[in-house]
Amino acid sequence: MPPKRAASKETKAEIQAVNKRYRQAMNDVAEEYVCPITAELPIDPVTAEDGRCYERCAIEEWFARQPQPQLKSPVTNEPMGKRLLPAVQVRNTLKRLVESGAISGSKADAWKKAMAEEAELAVLRQRAEGGDAKAMTKLGFGYRDGEQGLKKDATQAFLW
């Protein structure tokens, strides 16, 4: 009987080692999706003309700070255009990986928090569009101050 226990311990150790390798591989895959500007997993990922994946608001800010005739990639510093394509598959993949626990750590926690804030914002927007005065005011202040995941936008702040 004792040899079986030793084999069982070896098997458990092997399983733990394999699980550790898989978790490390998943975290390495997740690092490929990290926005090079924010160093976070993107909530609204887009693919830019340099072939990289970015958080939409981060790359748009980058473009706004660049001299117009010479837009350059934040990663390669090579010239690039302003065209951004939604990266729906990246978003769906990240959602599945984070929600399943395949990706863990501070980046996954920050992603979960940002997704929860996005859901809260959607509810707030729905209430505001339905005529809820408090929600309209909160949305207006969110646009005015650039809070609640909203970009500063004086026009939108005034409209709400």
PDB file of C-alpha atoms in Angstrom:
ATOM      1  CA  MET A   1       0.000   0.000   0.000  1.00  0.00           C
ATOM      2  CA  PRO A   2       2.697   2.627   0.732  1.00  0.00           C
ATOM      3  CA  PRO A   3       3.986   2.630  -2.875  1.00  0.00           C
ATOM      4  CA  LYS A   4       0.483   3.643  -4.097  1.00  0.00           C
ATOM      5  CA  ARG A   5       0.527   6.647  -1.785  1.00  0.00           C
ATOM      6  CA  ALA A   6       3.910   7.681  -3.113  1.00  0.00           C
ATOM      7  CA  ALA A   7       2.618   7.355  -6.663  1.00  0.00           C
ATOM      8  CA  SER A   8      -0.436   9.361  -5.668  1.00  0.00           C
ATOM      9  CA  LYS A   9       1.778  12.138  -4.283  1.00  0.00           C
ATOM     10  CA  GLU A  10       3.823  12.121  -7.482  1.00  0.00           C
ATOM     11  CA  THR A  11       0.649  12.263  -9.551  1.00  0.00           C
ATOM     12  CA  LYS A  12      -0.668  15.192  -7.508  1.00  0.00           C
ATOM     13  CA  ALA A  13       2.643  16.982  -7.927  1.00  0.00           C
ATOM     14  CA  GLU A  14       2.548  16.361 -11.679  1.00  0.00           C
ATOM     15  CA  ILE A  15      -1.027  17.632 -11.906  1.00  0.00           C
ATOM     16  CA  GLN A  16      -0.101  20.740  -9.935  1.00  0.00           C
ATOM     17  CA  ALA A  17       2.878  21.331 -12.214  1.00  0.00           C
ATOM     18  CA  VAL A  18       0.715  20.982 -15.325  1.00  0.00           C
ATOM     19  CA  ASN A  19      -1.924  23.314 -13.866  1.00  0.00           C
ATOM     20  CA  LYS A  20       0.763  25.848 -13.044  1.00  0.00           C
ATOM     21  CA  ARG A  21       2.080  25.688 -16.624  1.00  0.00           C
ATOM     22  CA  TYR A  22      -1.432  26.143 -18.031  1.00  0.00           C
ATOM     23  CA  ARG A  23      -2.128  29.118 -15.769  1.00  0.00           C
ATOM     24  CA  GLN A  24       1.200  30.690 -16.753  1.00  0.00           C
ATOM     25  CA  ALA A  25       0.435  30.098 -20.437  1.00  0.00           C
ATOM     26  CA  MET A  26      -2.987  31.749 -20.058  1.00  0.00           C
ATOM     27  CA  ASN A  27      -1.453  34.749 -18.283  1.00  0.00           C
ATOM     28  CA  ASP A  28       1.147  34.999 -21.072  1.00  0.00           C
ATOM     29  CA  VAL A  29      -1.659  34.964 -23.658  1.00  0.00           C
ATOM     30  CA  ALA A  30      -3.467  37.689 -21.728  1.00  0.00           C
ATOM     31  CA  GLU A  31      -0.326  39.837 -21.794  1.00  0.00           C
ATOM     32  CA  GLU A  32      -0.609  39.911 -25.592  1.00  0.00           C
ATOM     33  CA  TYR A  33      -3.962  41.696 -25.217  1.00  0.00           C
ATOM     34  CA  VAL A  34      -2.758  44.322 -22.735  1.00  0.00           C
ATOM     35  CA  CYS A  35      -3.050  47.839 -24.137  1.00  0.00           C
ATOM     36  CA  PRO A  36       0.485  49.232 -24.531  1.00  0.00           C
ATOM     37  CA  ILE A  37      -0.730  52.704 -23.518  1.00  0.00           C
ATOM     38  CA  THR A  38      -2.739  51.899 -20.382  1.00  0.00           C
ATOM     39  CA  ALA A  39      -0.965  48.635 -19.439  1.00  0.00           C
ATOM     40  CA  GLU A  40      -4.448  47.201 -18.710  1.00  0.00           C
ATOM     41  CA  LEU A  41      -6.704  44.690 -20.402  1.00  0.00           C
ATOM     42  CA  PRO A  42      -8.905  46.730 -22.754  1.00  0.00           C
ATOM     43  CA  ILE A  43     -12.623  47.095 -22.086  1.00  0.00           C
ATOM     44  CA  ASP A  44     -13.348  48.510 -25.555  1.00  0.00           C
ATOM     45  CA  PRO A  45     -10.521  46.982 -27.610  1.00  0.00           C
ATOM     46  CA  VAL A  46      -9.741  48.236 -31.095  1.00  0.00           C
ATOM     47  CA  THR A  47      -7.131  47.241 -33.629  1.00  0.00           C
ATOM     48  CA  ALA A  48      -5.166  50.163 -35.047  1.00  0.00           C
ATOM     49  CA  GLU A  49      -3.409  50.357 -38.389  1.00  0.00           C
ATOM     50  CA  ASP A  50      -0.145  49.247 -36.775  1.00  0.00           C
ATOM     51  CA  GLY A  51      -1.814  45.882 -36.070  1.00  0.00           C
ATOM     52  CA  ARG A  52      -1.801  46.358 -32.297  1.00  0.00           C
ATOM     53  CA  CYS A  53      -4.736  46.129 -29.933  1.00  0.00           C
ATOM     54  CA  TYR A  54      -5.517  49.218 -27.817  1.00  0.00           C
ATOM     55  CA  GLU A  55      -8.133  50.559 -25.450  1.00  0.00           C
ATOM     56  CA  ARG A  56     -10.261  52.821 -27.687  1.00  0.00           C
ATOM     57  CA  CYS A  57     -10.148  55.929 -25.493  1.00  0.00           C
ATOM     58  CA  ALA A  58      -6.383  55.572 -24.916  1.00  0.00           C
ATOM     59  CA  ILE A  59      -5.475  55.402 -28.618  1.00  0.00           C
ATOM     60  CA  GLU A  60      -7.915  58.222 -29.437  1.00  0.00           C
ATOM     61  CA  GLU A  61      -6.176  60.397 -26.818  1.00  0.00           C
ATOM     62  CA  TRP A  62      -2.825  59.395 -28.328  1.00  0.00           C
ATOM     63  CA  PHE A  63      -4.036  60.515 -31.763  1.00  0.00           C
ATOM     64  CA  ALA A  64      -5.303  63.808 -30.338  1.00  0.00           C
ATOM     65  CA  ARG A  65      -1.861  64.585 -28.872  1.00  0.00           C
ATOM     66  CA  GLN A  66       0.021  63.786 -32.102  1.00  0.00           C
ATOM     67  CA  PRO A  67       0.748  66.370 -34.806  1.00  0.00           C
ATOM     68  CA  GLN A  68      -1.882  65.725 -37.488  1.00  0.00           C
ATOM     69  CA  PRO A  69       0.251  65.077 -40.572  1.00  0.00           C
ATOM     70  CA  GLN A  70       2.571  62.683 -38.707  1.00  0.00           C
ATOM     71  CA  LEU A  71       0.604  60.190 -36.634  1.00  0.00           C
ATOM     72  CA  LYS A  72       2.936  57.566 -35.208  1.00  0.00           C
ATOM     73  CA  SER A  73       2.375  54.245 -33.526  1.00  0.00           C
ATOM     74  CA  PRO A  74       2.850  54.376 -29.741  1.00  0.00           C
ATOM     75  CA  VAL A  75       4.591  50.992 -29.927  1.00  0.00           C
ATOM     76  CA  THR A  76       6.810  51.156 -33.012  1.00  0.00           C
ATOM     77  CA  ASN A  77       6.976  54.933 -33.568  1.00  0.00           C
ATOM     78  CA  GLU A  78       6.316  54.204 -37.252  1.00  0.00           C
ATOM     79  CA  PRO A  79       3.842  56.318 -39.249  1.00  0.00           C
ATOM     80  CA  MET A  80       0.270  55.058 -39.141  1.00  0.00           C
ATOM     81  CA  GLY A  81      -3.269  56.139 -39.993  1.00  0.00           C
ATOM     82  CA  LYS A  82      -6.159  56.921 -37.655  1.00  0.00           C
ATOM     83  CA  ARG A  83      -8.437  54.074 -38.680  1.00  0.00           C
ATOM     84  CA  LEU A  84      -9.567  51.896 -35.769  1.00  0.00           C
ATOM     85  CA  LEU A  85     -11.421  48.617 -36.106  1.00  0.00           C
ATOM     86  CA  PRO A  86     -13.452  47.143 -33.243  1.00  0.00           C
ATOM     87  CA  ALA A  87     -11.773  44.043 -31.838  1.00  0.00           C
ATOM     88  CA  VAL A  88     -14.920  42.125 -30.881  1.00  0.00           C
ATOM     89  CA  GLN A  89     -13.172  38.754 -30.737  1.00  0.00           C
ATOM     90  CA  VAL A  90     -10.554  40.157 -28.358  1.00  0.00           C
ATOM     91  CA  ARG A  91     -13.267  41.514 -26.062  1.00  0.00           C
ATOM     92  CA  ASN A  92     -15.187  38.223 -26.101  1.00  0.00           C
ATOM     93  CA  THR A  93     -12.021  36.199 -25.498  1.00  0.00           C
ATOM     94  CA  LEU A  94     -10.987  38.397 -22.575  1.00  0.00           C
ATOM     95  CA  LYS A  95     -14.476  38.186 -21.101  1.00  0.00           C
ATOM     96  CA  ARG A  96     -14.443  34.384 -21.227  1.00  0.00           C
ATOM     97  CA  LEU A  97     -10.910  34.084 -19.879  1.00  0.00           C
ATOM     98  CA  VAL A  98     -11.484  36.473 -16.964  1.00  0.00           C
ATOM     99  CA  GLU A  99     -14.923  35.157 -16.020  1.00  0.00           C
ATOM    100  CA  SER A 100     -13.736  31.543 -16.107  1.00  0.00           C
ATOM    101  CA  GLY A 101     -10.780  32.358 -13.860  1.00  0.00           C
ATOM    102  CA  ALA A 102      -8.271  31.342 -16.542  1.00  0.00           C
ATOM    103  CA  ILE A 103      -6.745  34.816 -16.189  1.00  0.00           C
ATOM    104  CA  SER A 104      -6.244  36.064 -12.668  1.00  0.00           C
ATOM    105  CA  GLY A 105      -4.383  38.776 -10.854  1.00  0.00           C
ATOM    106  CA  SER A 106      -4.566  42.546 -10.708  1.00  0.00           C
ATOM    107  CA  LYS A 107      -5.207  43.026 -14.428  1.00  0.00           C
ATOM    108  CA  ALA A 108      -8.151  40.622 -14.341  1.00  0.00           C
ATOM    109  CA  ASP A 109      -9.503  42.300 -11.200  1.00  0.00           C
ATOM    110  CA  ALA A 110      -9.232  45.731 -12.818  1.00  0.00           C
ATOM    111  CA  TRP A 111     -10.988  44.381 -15.923  1.00  0.00           C
ATOM    112  CA  LYS A 112     -13.840  42.960 -13.831  1.00  0.00           C
ATOM    113  CA  LYS A 113     -14.212  46.283 -12.014  1.00  0.00           C
ATOM    114  CA  ALA A 114     -14.278  48.239 -15.282  1.00  0.00           C
ATOM    115  CA  MET A 115     -16.891  45.860 -16.738  1.00  0.00           C
ATOM    116  CA  ALA A 116     -19.064  46.332 -13.641  1.00  0.00           C
ATOM    117  CA  GLU A 117     -18.742  50.119 -13.995  1.00  0.00           C
ATOM    118  CA  GLU A 118     -19.698  49.833 -17.667  1.00  0.00           C
ATOM    119  CA  ALA A 119     -22.823  47.870 -16.718  1.00  0.00           C
ATOM    120  CA  GLU A 120     -23.730  50.483 -14.086  1.00  0.00           C
ATOM    121  CA  LEU A 121     -23.266  53.215 -16.682  1.00  0.00           C
ATOM    122  CA  ALA A 122     -25.580  51.390 -19.099  1.00  0.00           C
ATOM    123  CA  VAL A 123     -28.280  51.240 -16.415  1.00  0.00           C
ATOM    124  CA  LEU A 124     -27.746  54.925 -15.592  1.00  0.00           C
ATOM    125  CA  ARG A 125     -27.994  55.872 -19.262  1.00  0.00           C
ATOM    126  CA  GLN A 126     -31.178  53.824 -19.659  1.00  0.00           C
ATOM    127  CA  ARG A 127     -32.742  55.557 -16.650  1.00  0.00           C
ATOM    128  CA  ALA A 128     -31.658  58.978 -17.953  1.00  0.00           C
ATOM    129  CA  GLU A 129     -33.089  58.268 -21.400  1.00  0.00           C
ATOM    130  CA  GLY A 130     -36.315  57.234 -19.654  1.00  0.00           C
ATOM    131  CA  GLY A 131     -36.591  60.683 -18.071  1.00  0.00           C
ATOM    132  CA  ASP A 132     -35.161  60.082 -14.584  1.00  0.00           C
ATOM    133  CA  ALA A 133     -33.959  63.570 -13.554  1.00  0.00           C
ATOM    134  CA  LYS A 134     -31.412  62.303 -11.011  1.00  0.00           C
ATOM    135  CA  ALA A 135     -29.899  59.934 -13.578  1.00  0.00           C
ATOM    136  CA  MET A 136     -29.788  62.744 -16.157  1.00  0.00           C
ATOM    137  CA  THR A 137     -27.976  65.009 -13.700  1.00  0.00           C
ATOM    138  CA  LYS A 138     -25.520  62.275 -12.722  1.00  0.00           C
ATOM    139  CA  LEU A 139     -24.812  61.520 -16.383  1.00  0.00           C
ATOM    140  CA  GLY A 140     -24.317  65.228 -17.124  1.00  0.00           C
ATOM    141  CA  PHE A 141     -21.846  65.592 -14.267  1.00  0.00           C
ATOM    142  CA  GLY A 142     -20.101  62.408 -15.395  1.00  0.00           C
ATOM    143  CA  TYR A 143     -19.521  63.927 -18.837  1.00  0.00           C
ATOM    144  CA  ARG A 144     -18.554  67.300 -17.355  1.00  0.00           C
ATOM    145  CA  ASP A 145     -15.960  65.821 -14.984  1.00  0.00           C
ATOM    146  CA  GLY A 146     -14.851  62.816 -17.055  1.00  0.00           C
ATOM    147  CA  GLU A 147     -16.003  60.371 -14.390  1.00  0.00           C
ATOM    148  CA  GLN A 148     -17.881  57.052 -14.354  1.00  0.00           C
ATOM    149  CA  GLY A 149     -15.967  55.823 -17.387  1.00  0.00           C
ATOM    150  CA  LEU A 150     -17.037  58.784 -19.530  1.00  0.00           C
ATOM    151  CA  LYS A 151     -14.730  61.042 -21.512  1.00  0.00           C
ATOM    152  CA  LYS A 152     -14.957  64.740 -20.710  1.00  0.00           C
ATOM    153  CA  ASP A 153     -17.436  66.175 -23.162  1.00  0.00           C
ATOM    154  CA  ALA A 154     -18.910  69.631 -22.531  1.00  0.00           C
ATOM    155  CA  THR A 155     -21.546  69.192 -25.231  1.00  0.00           C
ATOM    156  CA  GLN A 156     -22.845  65.903 -23.784  1.00  0.00           C
ATOM    157  CA  ALA A 157     -22.684  67.374 -20.258  1.00  0.00           C
ATOM    158  CA  PHE A 158     -24.852  70.291 -21.386  1.00  0.00           C
ATOM    159  CA  LEU A 159     -27.311  68.034 -23.213  1.00  0.00           C
ATOM    160  CA  TRP A 160     -27.872  65.895 -20.110  1.00  0.00           C
TER     161      TRP A 160
END
